[in-house]
CSV table of C-alpha atoms in Angstrom, one decimal:
chain,number,residue,atom,x,y,z
K,23,MET,CA,0.0,0.0,0.0
K,24,LYS,CA,1.0,3.6,-0.7
K,25,LEU,CA,-0.6,6.8,0.4
K,26,THR,CA,-0.1,10.0,-1.7
K,27,VAL,CA,-1.7,13.4,-1.6
K,28,ILE,CA,-2.2,15.1,-5.0
K,29,ASP,CA,-2.0,18.9,-5.0
K,30,GLU,CA,-5.2,20.7,-6.0
K,31,PRO,CA,-4.8,21.3,-9.8
K,32,ASN,CA,-4.9,24.8,-11.3
K,33,LEU,CA,-7.3,26.0,-13.9
K,34,GLU,CA,-6.4,28.5,-16.6
K,35,PHE,CA,-8.3,31.8,-16.9
K,36,GLY,CA,-7.9,35.1,-18.9
K,37,ALA,CA,-4.4,36.0,-20.2
K,38,GLY,CA,-3.2,32.5,-19.1
K,39,ALA,CA,-3.6,33.3,-15.3
K,40,ARG,CA,-4.1,30.3,-13.0
K,41,HIS,CA,-6.1,29.6,-9.9
K,42,VAL,CA,-7.4,26.5,-8.2
K,43,ASP,CA,-11.0,27.8,-7.8
K,44,PRO,CA,-13.3,28.7,-10.7
K,45,ARG,CA,-15.1,31.6,-9.0
K,46,HIS,CA,-11.9,33.3,-7.7
K,47,GLY,CA,-10.2,32.8,-11.1
K,48,ILE,CA,-13.0,34.4,-13.1
K,49,THR,CA,-13.4,37.3,-10.5
K,50,ASP,CA,-9.6,38.0,-10.6
K,51,TYR,CA,-8.7,37.3,-14.2
K,52,GLY,CA,-11.9,36.8,-16.3
K,53,PRO,CA,-12.8,33.7,-18.4
K,54,ALA,CA,-10.2,31.8,-20.3
K,55,ASP,CA,-11.2,33.1,-23.7
K,56,ALA,CA,-11.4,36.7,-22.6
K,57,THR,CA,-9.2,39.3,-24.4
K,58,ASN,CA,-8.6,43.0,-23.6
K,59,THR,CA,-11.2,44.2,-26.1
K,60,ALA,CA,-13.7,41.4,-26.7
K,61,VAL,CA,-17.1,41.5,-25.0
K,62,ARG,CA,-19.4,38.5,-25.3
K,63,THR,CA,-23.0,39.5,-25.8
K,64,ILE,CA,-25.4,36.7,-25.1
K,65,ARG,CA,-28.8,37.0,-26.8
K,66,ALA,CA,-31.2,34.9,-24.8
K,67,GLY,CA,-34.6,33.6,-25.7
K,68,ILE,CA,-37.2,32.8,-23.0
K,69,VAL,CA,-40.1,30.3,-22.9
K,70,GLY,CA,-42.5,30.3,-20.0
K,71,THR,CA,-45.6,31.9,-18.6
K,72,PRO,CA,-45.7,35.7,-18.7
K,73,ALA,CA,-45.2,35.8,-14.9
K,74,ALA,CA,-42.2,33.4,-15.2
K,75,ILE,CA,-40.6,35.4,-18.1
K,76,ASP,CA,-41.0,38.7,-16.1
K,77,GLY,CA,-39.7,37.2,-12.9
K,78,LEU,CA,-36.7,35.5,-14.5
K,79,ARG,CA,-35.8,38.6,-16.5
K,80,ARG,CA,-36.0,40.8,-13.4
K,81,TRP,CA,-33.7,38.4,-11.4
K,82,LEU,CA,-31.2,38.2,-14.3
K,83,ASP,CA,-31.2,42.0,-14.6
K,84,ARG,CA,-30.5,42.1,-10.9
K,85,CYS,CA,-27.5,39.8,-11.5
K,86,ARG,CA,-25.9,42.4,-13.7
K,87,ARG,CA,-24.9,44.0,-10.4
K,88,PRO,CA,-22.7,42.4,-7.7
K,89,ILE,CA,-24.4,40.1,-5.3
K,90,GLU,CA,-23.0,39.7,-1.8
K,91,ALA,CA,-21.8,36.3,-0.7
K,92,LYS,CA,-23.5,34.3,2.0
K,93,ASP,CA,-22.6,35.5,5.5
K,94,SER,CA,-20.0,33.0,6.6
K,95,ARG,CA,-16.6,32.7,8.0
K,96,LEU,CA,-15.7,30.5,5.0
K,97,GLY,CA,-14.8,33.3,2.7
K,98,HIS,CA,-13.2,31.1,0.1
K,99,LEU,CA,-16.2,28.8,-0.1
K,100,TYR,CA,-18.9,31.5,-0.4
K,101,VAL,CA,-17.8,34.0,-3.0
K,102,PRO,CA,-19.6,37.2,-4.0
K,103,PHE,CA,-20.9,37.2,-7.6
K,104,PRO,CA,-19.2,40.1,-9.4
K,105,GLY,CA,-22.2,40.8,-11.6
K,106,PHE,CA,-22.8,39.7,-15.2
K,107,ASP,CA,-21.5,42.9,-16.8
K,108,THR,CA,-18.9,44.0,-19.3
K,109,SER,CA,-16.8,45.6,-16.6
K,110,ALA,CA,-16.3,42.6,-14.3
K,111,GLY,CA,-16.3,38.9,-14.0
K,112,PHE,CA,-17.2,37.3,-17.3
K,113,HIS,CA,-17.0,40.7,-19.1
K,114,SER,CA,-20.3,39.8,-20.8
K,115,THR,CA,-23.9,40.9,-20.9
K,116,LEU,CA,-27.3,39.4,-21.6
K,117,ILE,CA,-29.3,41.0,-24.4
K,118,TRP,CA,-33.1,40.9,-24.3
K,119,ASP,CA,-35.4,41.0,-27.4
K,120,SER,CA,-39.2,40.8,-27.2
K,121,ARG,CA,-39.1,38.8,-30.4
K,122,LEU,CA,-37.2,36.1,-28.5
K,123,GLU,CA,-39.9,35.8,-25.7
K,124,ARG,CA,-42.4,33.0,-26.2
K,125,PRO,CA,-45.1,33.1,-23.5
K,126,ILE,CA,-47.2,30.1,-22.6
K,127,ARG,CA,-50.7,30.8,-21.3
K,128,GLU,CA,-51.2,30.1,-17.6
K,129,ARG,CA,-54.5,28.4,-18.2
K,130,ASP,CA,-52.9,25.9,-20.5
K,131,LEU,CA,-50.5,24.9,-17.8
K,132,LYS,CA,-53.2,24.8,-15.2
K,133,ARG,CA,-54.8,22.0,-17.2
K,134,LEU,CA,-51.8,19.8,-16.3
K,135,VAL,CA,-53.0,19.7,-12.7
K,136,GLY,CA,-54.9,16.5,-12.0
K,137,LEU,CA,-53.6,14.6,-15.0
K,138,LYS,CA,-51.7,11.4,-14.6
K,139,ALA,CA,-48.0,12.1,-14.4
K,140,GLN,CA,-47.2,10.7,-17.8
K,141,ASP,CA,-50.0,12.6,-19.5
K,142,ALA,CA,-48.9,15.8,-17.8
K,143,VAL,CA,-45.4,15.4,-19.1
K,144,THR,CA,-46.7,14.7,-22.6
K,145,ALA,CA,-49.0,17.8,-22.6
K,146,ALA,CA,-46.3,20.0,-21.2
K,147,LEU,CA,-43.8,18.9,-23.9
K,148,ASP,CA,-46.3,19.8,-26.6
K,149,LEU,CA,-46.7,23.3,-25.2
K,150,TYR,CA,-43.0,24.0,-24.9
K,151,LEU,CA,-41.9,22.4,-28.1
K,152,ALA,CA,-44.4,24.4,-30.1
K,153,GLU,CA,-42.8,27.6,-28.8
K,154,LEU,CA,-39.2,26.3,-29.2
K,155,GLU,CA,-40.1,25.5,-32.8
K,156,LEU,CA,-41.1,29.2,-33.4
K,157,LEU,CA,-38.0,30.5,-31.6
K,158,ASP,CA,-35.7,28.3,-33.8
K,159,GLU,CA,-36.9,30.4,-36.8
K,160,GLU,CA,-35.8,33.6,-35.2
K,161,PRO,CA,-32.2,34.9,-36.0
K,162,GLY,CA,-29.9,36.3,-33.4
K,163,CYS,CA,-30.4,33.9,-30.5
K,164,ASP,CA,-27.6,32.1,-28.7
K,165,VAL,CA,-29.3,30.2,-25.9
K,166,ILE,CA,-32.9,29.6,-24.7
K,167,LEU,CA,-34.0,29.8,-21.1
K,168,VAL,CA,-36.9,27.5,-20.3
K,169,ALA,CA,-38.9,28.2,-17.2
K,170,ARG,CA,-39.9,24.8,-15.9
K,171,PRO,CA,-43.7,24.6,-15.2
K,172,ASP,CA,-44.6,24.7,-11.5
K,173,GLU,CA,-47.5,22.4,-12.2
K,174,LEU,CA,-45.3,19.5,-13.3
K,175,ALA,CA,-44.3,17.1,-10.5
K,176,GLU,CA,-40.7,16.1,-10.2
K,177,ARG,CA,-39.7,12.7,-11.5
K,178,PRO,CA,-39.3,10.1,-8.7
K,179,THR,CA,-35.7,9.0,-8.1
K,180,ARG,CA,-34.6,5.5,-9.2
K,181,GLU,CA,-32.1,3.7,-7.2
K,182,ALA,CA,-29.1,2.3,-9.0
K,183,ASP,CA,-27.5,-1.1,-8.3
K,184,PRO,CA,-24.0,-0.1,-6.9
K,185,GLU,CA,-22.5,-3.2,-8.6
K,186,ALA,CA,-24.2,-2.5,-11.9
K,187,PRO,CA,-24.9,1.3,-12.2
K,188,TRP,CA,-26.3,0.9,-15.7
K,189,LYS,CA,-29.2,-1.1,-14.1
K,190,LYS,CA,-31.8,0.9,-12.2
K,191,ALA,CA,-34.9,-0.2,-10.4
K,192,PRO,CA,-38.1,0.4,-12.4
K,193,LEU,CA,-40.3,3.3,-11.4
K,194,PRO,CA,-43.5,2.4,-9.7
K,195,GLU,CA,-45.2,4.2,-12.6
K,196,PRO,CA,-43.6,4.7,-16.1
K,197,VAL,CA,-43.1,8.4,-15.8
K,198,ASP,CA,-40.7,10.0,-18.2
K,199,ASP,CA,-38.4,12.8,-17.2
K,200,PHE,CA,-39.6,16.2,-18.5
K,201,ARG,CA,-36.0,17.6,-18.6
K,202,ALA,CA,-34.6,14.6,-20.5
K,203,LEU,CA,-37.5,14.4,-23.0
K,204,LEU,CA,-37.5,18.1,-23.7
K,205,LYS,CA,-33.7,18.1,-24.4
K,206,ALA,CA,-34.1,15.0,-26.5
K,207,ARG,CA,-36.9,16.5,-28.6
K,208,ALA,CA,-35.1,19.8,-28.8
K,209,MET,CA,-32.1,18.2,-30.4
K,210,ARG,CA,-33.5,19.1,-33.8
K,211,PHE,CA,-33.2,22.8,-33.0
K,212,SER,CA,-30.0,24.9,-33.5
K,213,ARG,CA,-29.7,26.4,-30.0
K,214,PRO,CA,-29.0,24.7,-26.6
K,215,ILE,CA,-31.7,25.2,-23.9
K,216,GLN,CA,-31.2,25.9,-20.2
K,217,ILE,CA,-34.1,24.6,-18.0
K,218,ILE,CA,-34.6,26.7,-14.9
K,219,ARG,CA,-36.8,26.0,-11.8
K,220,ARG,CA,-38.7,28.8,-10.3
K,221,THR,CA,-36.8,28.5,-7.0
K,222,THR,CA,-33.7,29.8,-8.9
K,223,TRP,CA,-35.1,33.3,-9.4
K,224,ASP,CA,-37.9,33.3,-6.7
K,225,PRO,CA,-36.6,31.9,-3.4
K,226,SER,CA,-40.0,32.8,-1.8
K,227,TYR,CA,-41.6,30.1,-3.9
K,228,LYS,CA,-42.3,26.9,-1.9
K,229,PRO,CA,-42.7,23.9,-4.3
K,230,VAL,CA,-45.0,21.1,-3.3
K,231,ALA,CA,-42.7,18.2,-2.6
K,232,THR,CA,-42.3,15.4,-0.2
K,233,GLU,CA,-38.7,16.5,0.4
K,234,LYS,CA,-37.7,20.2,0.7
K,235,PRO,CA,-35.0,21.0,-1.8
K,236,ARG,CA,-31.8,22.4,-0.6
K,237,LEU,CA,-31.7,26.0,-1.9
K,238,GLN,CA,-28.3,27.5,-2.6
K,239,ASP,CA,-27.5,31.1,-1.6
K,240,GLU,CA,-28.2,33.7,-4.2
K,241,ALA,CA,-24.6,34.4,-5.2
K,242,THR,CA,-24.0,30.7,-5.8
K,243,ARG,CA,-27.1,30.4,-7.9
K,244,ALA,CA,-26.0,33.4,-10.0
K,245,TRP,CA,-22.5,31.9,-10.4
K,246,ASN,CA,-23.8,28.5,-11.5
K,247,LEU,CA,-26.4,29.7,-14.0
K,248,HIS,CA,-24.3,32.4,-15.6
K,249,THR,CA,-21.3,30.0,-16.0
K,250,ALA,CA,-23.7,27.6,-17.9
K,251,LEU,CA,-25.1,30.4,-20.1
K,252,TYR,CA,-21.6,31.6,-20.9
K,253,TYR,CA,-20.5,28.1,-22.0
K,254,LYS,CA,-23.7,27.4,-23.9
K,255,SER,CA,-23.3,30.6,-25.9
K,256,GLY,CA,-19.9,29.5,-27.1
K,257,GLY,CA,-17.6,30.8,-24.3
K,258,VAL,CA,-14.8,29.0,-22.4
K,259,PRO,CA,-15.1,29.9,-18.7
K,260,TRP,CA,-11.9,28.1,-17.8
K,261,ARG,CA,-9.7,25.4,-19.2
K,262,LEU,CA,-7.0,22.9,-18.1
K,263,PRO,CA,-3.5,24.3,-18.3
K,264,ARG,CA,-1.1,22.6,-20.6
K,265,ASP,CA,2.7,22.8,-20.5
K,266,PRO,CA,4.2,23.2,-23.9
K,267,SER,CA,6.2,20.0,-23.4
K,268,ASP,CA,3.1,17.9,-22.7
K,269,LEU,CA,1.4,15.8,-25.3
K,270,THR,CA,-1.9,17.0,-26.6
K,271,SER,CA,-4.4,14.8,-24.8
K,272,CYS,CA,-8.0,13.8,-25.5
K,273,TYR,CA,-10.1,12.2,-22.7
K,274,VAL,CA,-12.8,9.8,-23.7
K,275,GLY,CA,-15.5,8.5,-21.4
K,276,VAL,CA,-17.4,5.3,-22.3
K,277,THR,CA,-20.4,4.3,-20.3
K,278,PHE,CA,-23.7,2.5,-20.8
K,279,TYR,CA,-27.5,3.2,-20.5
K,280,ARG,CA,-30.7,1.3,-21.1
K,281,SER,CA,-32.5,1.8,-24.4
K,282,GLY,CA,-35.9,3.5,-24.4
K,283,ASP,CA,-37.9,0.3,-24.4
K,284,ASN,CA,-36.0,-0.9,-21.2
K,285,THR,CA,-34.8,-4.1,-22.9
K,286,THR,CA,-31.8,-5.9,-21.6
K,287,LEU,CA,-29.6,-4.7,-24.5
K,288,GLU,CA,-27.2,-2.0,-23.3
K,289,THR,CA,-26.0,0.8,-25.5
K,290,SER,CA,-22.7,2.6,-25.2
K,291,VAL,CA,-22.0,6.3,-25.4
K,292,ALA,CA,-18.7,8.1,-25.6
K,293,GLN,CA,-18.0,11.6,-24.4
K,294,VAL,CA,-14.9,13.2,-25.8
K,295,PHE,CA,-13.2,16.1,-24.1
K,296,ASN,CA,-10.0,17.9,-24.9
K,297,GLN,CA,-7.9,20.0,-22.5
K,298,ARG,CA,-10.0,23.1,-23.3
K,299,GLY,CA,-13.0,21.3,-21.9
K,300,ASP,CA,-14.9,21.1,-25.2
K,301,GLY,CA,-17.2,18.1,-25.3
K,302,VAL,CA,-18.4,16.0,-28.1
K,303,ILE,CA,-21.1,13.3,-27.7
K,304,VAL,CA,-20.9,10.2,-29.8
K,305,ARG,CA,-23.5,7.4,-29.6
K,306,GLY,CA,-22.0,3.9,-30.0
K,307,ALA,CA,-23.2,0.5,-30.9
K,308,PRO,CA,-25.4,-1.8,-28.7
K,309,ALA,CA,-23.4,-3.6,-25.9
K,310,LYS,CA,-24.0,-7.0,-24.4
K,311,VAL,CA,-23.9,-7.9,-20.8
K,312,SER,CA,-21.4,-10.7,-20.3
K,313,ARG,CA,-22.4,-13.8,-18.4
K,314,HIS,CA,-18.9,-14.0,-16.9
K,315,ASP,CA,-18.7,-10.7,-15.1
K,316,ARG,CA,-22.3,-9.3,-15.5
K,317,GLN,CA,-20.9,-6.1,-17.1
K,318,PRO,CA,-21.7,-4.6,-20.5
K,319,HIS,CA,-19.0,-5.0,-23.2
K,320,LEU,CA,-18.5,-4.1,-26.8
K,321,SER,CA,-17.4,-6.4,-29.6
K,322,ARG,CA,-14.0,-5.7,-31.1
K,323,GLN,CA,-15.5,-4.1,-34.2
K,324,ASP,CA,-17.9,-1.9,-32.2
K,325,ALA,CA,-15.1,-0.8,-29.9
K,326,GLN,CA,-13.0,0.2,-32.9
K,327,THR,CA,-15.9,2.0,-34.6
K,328,LEU,CA,-16.8,3.9,-31.4
K,329,LEU,CA,-13.3,5.3,-30.9
K,330,THR,CA,-12.8,5.9,-34.6
K,331,GLU,CA,-16.0,8.0,-34.8
K,332,ALA,CA,-15.1,9.8,-31.6
K,333,LEU,CA,-11.7,10.8,-33.0
K,334,ALA,CA,-13.3,11.8,-36.3
K,335,ARG,CA,-15.7,14.1,-34.4
K,336,TYR,CA,-12.7,15.5,-32.4
K,337,ARG,CA,-10.8,16.2,-35.6
K,338,GLY,CA,-13.9,17.9,-37.2
K,339,GLU,CA,-14.2,20.1,-34.2
K,340,HIS,CA,-10.5,21.0,-33.6
K,341,ARG,CA,-9.0,20.5,-37.1
K,342,THR,CA,-6.3,18.2,-35.6
K,343,LEU,CA,-5.9,14.9,-33.8
K,344,PRO,CA,-4.4,14.5,-30.3
K,345,ALA,CA,-1.1,12.8,-29.6
K,346,ARG,CA,-2.5,10.9,-26.7
K,347,VAL,CA,-5.9,9.3,-25.9
K,348,VAL,CA,-6.9,8.5,-22.3
K,349,LEU,CA,-10.0,6.3,-22.1
K,350,HIS,CA,-12.2,6.1,-19.0
K,351,LYS,CA,-14.6,3.2,-19.0
K,352,THR,CA,-17.2,2.2,-16.4
K,353,SER,CA,-16.9,-1.5,-17.0
K,354,SER,CA,-13.8,-3.7,-17.2
K,355,TYR,CA,-12.0,-4.3,-20.5
K,356,THR,CA,-12.2,-7.5,-22.5
K,357,PRO,CA,-9.4,-8.5,-24.9
K,358,ASP,CA,-11.7,-7.8,-27.8
K,359,GLU,CA,-12.3,-4.3,-26.6
K,360,ILE,CA,-8.6,-3.6,-26.0
K,361,ALA,CA,-7.8,-4.8,-29.5
K,362,GLY,CA,-10.6,-2.7,-31.0
K,363,PHE,CA,-9.5,0.5,-29.2
K,364,HIS,CA,-5.9,-0.1,-30.3
K,365,ALA,CA,-6.9,-0.6,-33.9
K,366,ALA,CA,-8.7,2.8,-33.8
K,367,VAL,CA,-5.7,4.7,-32.5
K,368,ASN,CA,-3.3,2.8,-34.8
K,369,ASP,CA,-5.4,3.7,-37.9
K,370,ALA,CA,-5.3,7.4,-36.7
K,371,ASP,CA,-1.6,7.2,-36.1
K,372,ILE,CA,-1.9,8.3,-32.5
K,373,ASP,CA,1.2,7.7,-30.4
K,374,THR,CA,-0.3,6.9,-26.9
K,375,LEU,CA,-3.4,5.1,-25.7
K,376,GLU,CA,-4.1,4.7,-22.0
K,377,LEU,CA,-6.9,2.6,-20.7
K,378,LEU,CA,-8.5,3.1,-17.2
K,379,TRP,CA,-11.4,1.2,-15.6
K,380,LEU,CA,-13.4,3.3,-13.2
K,381,PRO,CA,-15.7,0.9,-11.2
K,382,ALA,CA,-18.8,2.2,-9.5
K,383,SER,CA,-17.4,1.5,-6.0
K,384,ASP,CA,-14.8,-0.1,-3.9
K,385,PRO,CA,-15.2,-1.4,-0.3
K,386,VAL,CA,-11.9,0.2,0.9
K,387,ARG,CA,-12.2,3.5,2.8
K,388,LEU,CA,-9.9,5.9,4.7
K,389,PHE,CA,-10.6,7.5,8.0
K,390,ARG,CA,-8.8,10.5,9.6
K,391,SER,CA,-8.5,11.0,13.4
K,392,THR,CA,-10.1,14.4,13.1
K,393,ASN,CA,-13.5,15.9,12.7
K,394,HIS,CA,-13.1,16.1,8.9
K,395,PRO,CA,-12.8,13.4,6.2
K,396,PRO,CA,-9.7,12.7,4.2
K,397,LEU,CA,-8.3,15.5,2.1
K,398,ARG,CA,-9.5,15.9,-1.5
K,399,GLY,CA,-6.6,14.6,-3.6
K,400,THR,CA,-5.7,11.7,-1.2
K,401,MET,CA,-4.8,8.6,-3.2
K,402,LEU,CA,-4.4,5.1,-1.8
K,403,SER,CA,-2.6,2.7,-4.0
K,404,LEU,CA,-3.5,-0.9,-3.0
K,405,ASP,CA,-1.2,-2.4,-5.7
K,406,ASP,CA,0.3,-1.4,-9.0
K,407,ARG,CA,-3.1,-1.4,-10.7
K,408,ARG,CA,-5.8,-0.7,-8.1
K,409,HIS,CA,-6.1,2.8,-6.7
K,410,LEU,CA,-8.6,5.0,-4.8
K,411,LEU,CA,-8.7,8.8,-5.2
K,412,TYR,CA,-10.7,11.1,-2.9
K,413,THR,CA,-12.1,13.6,-5.3
K,414,ARG,CA,-14.4,14.8,-2.6
K,415,GLY,CA,-13.1,15.5,0.9
K,416,SER,CA,-11.7,18.2,3.1
K,417,VAL,CA,-10.5,21.1,0.9
K,418,PRO,CA,-7.6,23.1,2.4
K,419,PHE,CA,-8.4,26.2,0.2
K,420,TYR,CA,-12.0,26.2,1.6
K,421,GLY,CA,-10.9,25.5,5.1
K,422,THR,CA,-13.6,22.8,5.5
K,423,TYR,CA,-15.3,19.8,4.0
K,424,PRO,CA,-18.0,21.4,1.8
K,425,GLY,CA,-20.2,18.3,1.6
K,426,MET,CA,-23.2,17.0,3.5
K,427,TYR,CA,-22.4,13.3,3.7
K,428,ILE,CA,-19.3,11.1,4.2
K,429,PRO,CA,-17.4,11.1,1.0
K,430,THR,CA,-16.6,8.0,-0.9
K,431,PRO,CA,-13.4,7.7,-3.0
K,432,LEU,CA,-13.3,7.3,-6.8
K,433,PRO,CA,-11.8,3.9,-7.6
K,434,PHE,CA,-9.7,3.6,-10.8
K,435,ARG,CA,-7.7,0.7,-12.1
K,436,LEU,CA,-4.9,0.8,-14.6
K,437,VAL,CA,-5.4,-1.6,-17.6
K,438,GLU,CA,-2.9,-0.3,-20.1
K,439,THR,CA,-1.0,2.9,-19.2
K,440,GLU,CA,2.3,4.6,-19.8
K,441,SER,CA,1.8,7.5,-17.3
K,442,SER,CA,2.4,7.1,-13.6
K,443,PRO,CA,-0.6,6.5,-11.3
K,444,GLU,CA,0.1,9.9,-9.7
K,445,HIS,CA,-0.1,11.7,-13.0
K,446,LEU,CA,-3.3,9.9,-14.0
K,447,ALA,CA,-4.8,10.7,-10.6
K,448,GLU,CA,-3.9,14.4,-11.1
K,449,GLU,CA,-5.7,14.4,-14.4
K,450,LEU,CA,-8.8,12.8,-12.9
K,451,LEU,CA,-8.8,15.4,-10.1
K,452,ALA,CA,-8.5,18.2,-12.7
K,453,LEU,CA,-11.3,16.7,-14.9
K,454,THR,CA,-13.7,16.8,-11.9
K,455,LYS,CA,-13.4,20.6,-12.1
K,456,MET,CA,-14.5,20.8,-15.8
K,457,ASN,CA,-18.2,21.1,-15.0
K,458,TRP,CA,-20.0,24.1,-16.4
K,459,ASN,CA,-23.2,23.4,-14.3
K,460,GLN,CA,-21.5,24.3,-11.0
K,461,THR,CA,-18.6,26.4,-9.8
K,462,GLN,CA,-17.5,24.6,-6.6
K,463,LEU,CA,-14.1,23.0,-7.3
K,464,ASP,CA,-14.8,19.5,-5.7
K,465,GLY,CA,-16.9,17.5,-8.1
K,466,ARG,CA,-16.7,13.7,-7.5
K,467,LEU,CA,-16.6,12.4,-11.1
K,468,PRO,CA,-14.4,13.4,-13.9
K,469,ILE,CA,-16.3,15.3,-16.7
K,470,THR,CA,-15.8,12.3,-19.0
K,471,LEU,CA,-18.1,10.2,-16.8
K,472,ARG,CA,-20.0,12.8,-14.7
K,473,THR,CA,-22.7,13.4,-17.3
K,474,ALA,CA,-23.0,9.8,-18.3
K,475,ASP,CA,-26.3,9.1,-16.6
K,476,ARG,CA,-27.9,12.4,-17.8
K,477,VAL,CA,-26.6,12.0,-21.4
K,478,GLY,CA,-27.9,8.4,-21.4
K,479,GLU,CA,-31.3,9.5,-20.1
K,480,ILE,CA,-31.5,12.0,-23.0
K,481,LEU,CA,-30.1,9.7,-25.8
K,482,ARG,CA,-32.4,6.9,-24.7
K,483,HIS,CA,-35.3,8.9,-26.0
K,484,LEU,CA,-33.9,9.2,-29.5
K,485,GLY,CA,-34.7,6.7,-32.2
K,486,PRO,CA,-32.0,4.7,-33.9
K,487,HIS,CA,-32.1,7.0,-36.9
K,488,ASP,CA,-32.2,10.2,-35.0
K,489,ARG,CA,-28.9,12.1,-35.1
K,490,PRO,CA,-27.9,13.4,-31.7
K,491,GLN,CA,-26.3,16.8,-31.3
K,492,GLY,CA,-22.5,16.6,-31.0
K,493,ARG,CA,-22.0,19.6,-28.7
K,494,TYR,CA,-21.9,18.9,-25.0
K,495,ALA,CA,-23.8,22.2,-24.4
K,496,PHE,CA,-27.0,20.5,-25.6
K,497,TYR,CA,-26.9,17.9,-22.8
K,498,MET,CA,-26.1,20.1,-19.8
């Protein structure tokens, strides 16, 4: 056994400046793609009831000015929002246009009350998609804000099998997820959407729910929403730093999800991210669950095709291929899969391929003789191949453990690698920070796998001949 503590990785912001924390970095240096003269104007469309459009616009206009941080002794954890204005922070501004507002009548949404859950979701989808269709014909729109209807109940949570996370217990009633279905149906439109709950802009609203949602403080809500809007409109809030001597790396996540008809056939999906944080979504071939290890696997040809298509999409986006591919997979590797992945990188003349298996869990835990859990970045090496990394834990920069529950480590196993375990762990730790939906630095999963469930929940609603959007912004 060996215990190592990995330093908190830096992120890169405006003018190449670096900081460990997204919010401090943007406040001090601006976003990674900022220049001395460029100002990003984001033209936002809105779909919702007249009251929701008015309330959301008023709150976003308020967010043009600074918002004080939550009153706390943890000054590094709770950070003031600098205001979404051309003179500070993101150095950007939101532009409103009445032509980009699509109101939905209150009485139409009131009809959802009393319907069966599935019927209510279907009716709500029809209302929202009709307005999104009209908005798609309007020029000069970068991103669309969708005010989620208050009348629609939240989808019940399904528990996953920790030994087989692609398997989930069936719902007591077949209720589809409004968010996933709307994003799937909106794939045919040209702009990404951002679905927003009323509690984001109206903290006085008390949703009817069996469990009271945990509401973030106003500054944190502003940070998270505006970071997502900045990225979805084409911006780069922050990126992974790269030393000129480092190989250009591409990180690929391969995971599995159930098809829309809930058959036993598993389907693979790859998420490709480069060091800038740009994501490309690629849907792979069906996978089969092995009788030997009860895990889904690809055939040799399907593994080769999946990575070949992923690299082709990467080249189409970035006009070049990487020198190194790091593959994160949620199931173990078979000899056929390894041969298929190698064939893909050999055909592309890529120098280095590194294969990591990230299981769902591991029974080993660490405990500290203090009031706080192990430090984020703590790595336990059980042998040459089996490692555990605490991507959540006590954060020295914050001066606390910012979580609510006892953190569990992220297990990773080396299958075929050339880099040291410490270097691969540092990359995993850095990739947990490439999440545009939140600005706290301690995500648990690397971005390659973090969105796997949500992407799968969206792709499962597409038909075999439907072409999914390639940009990660459409799945956030």
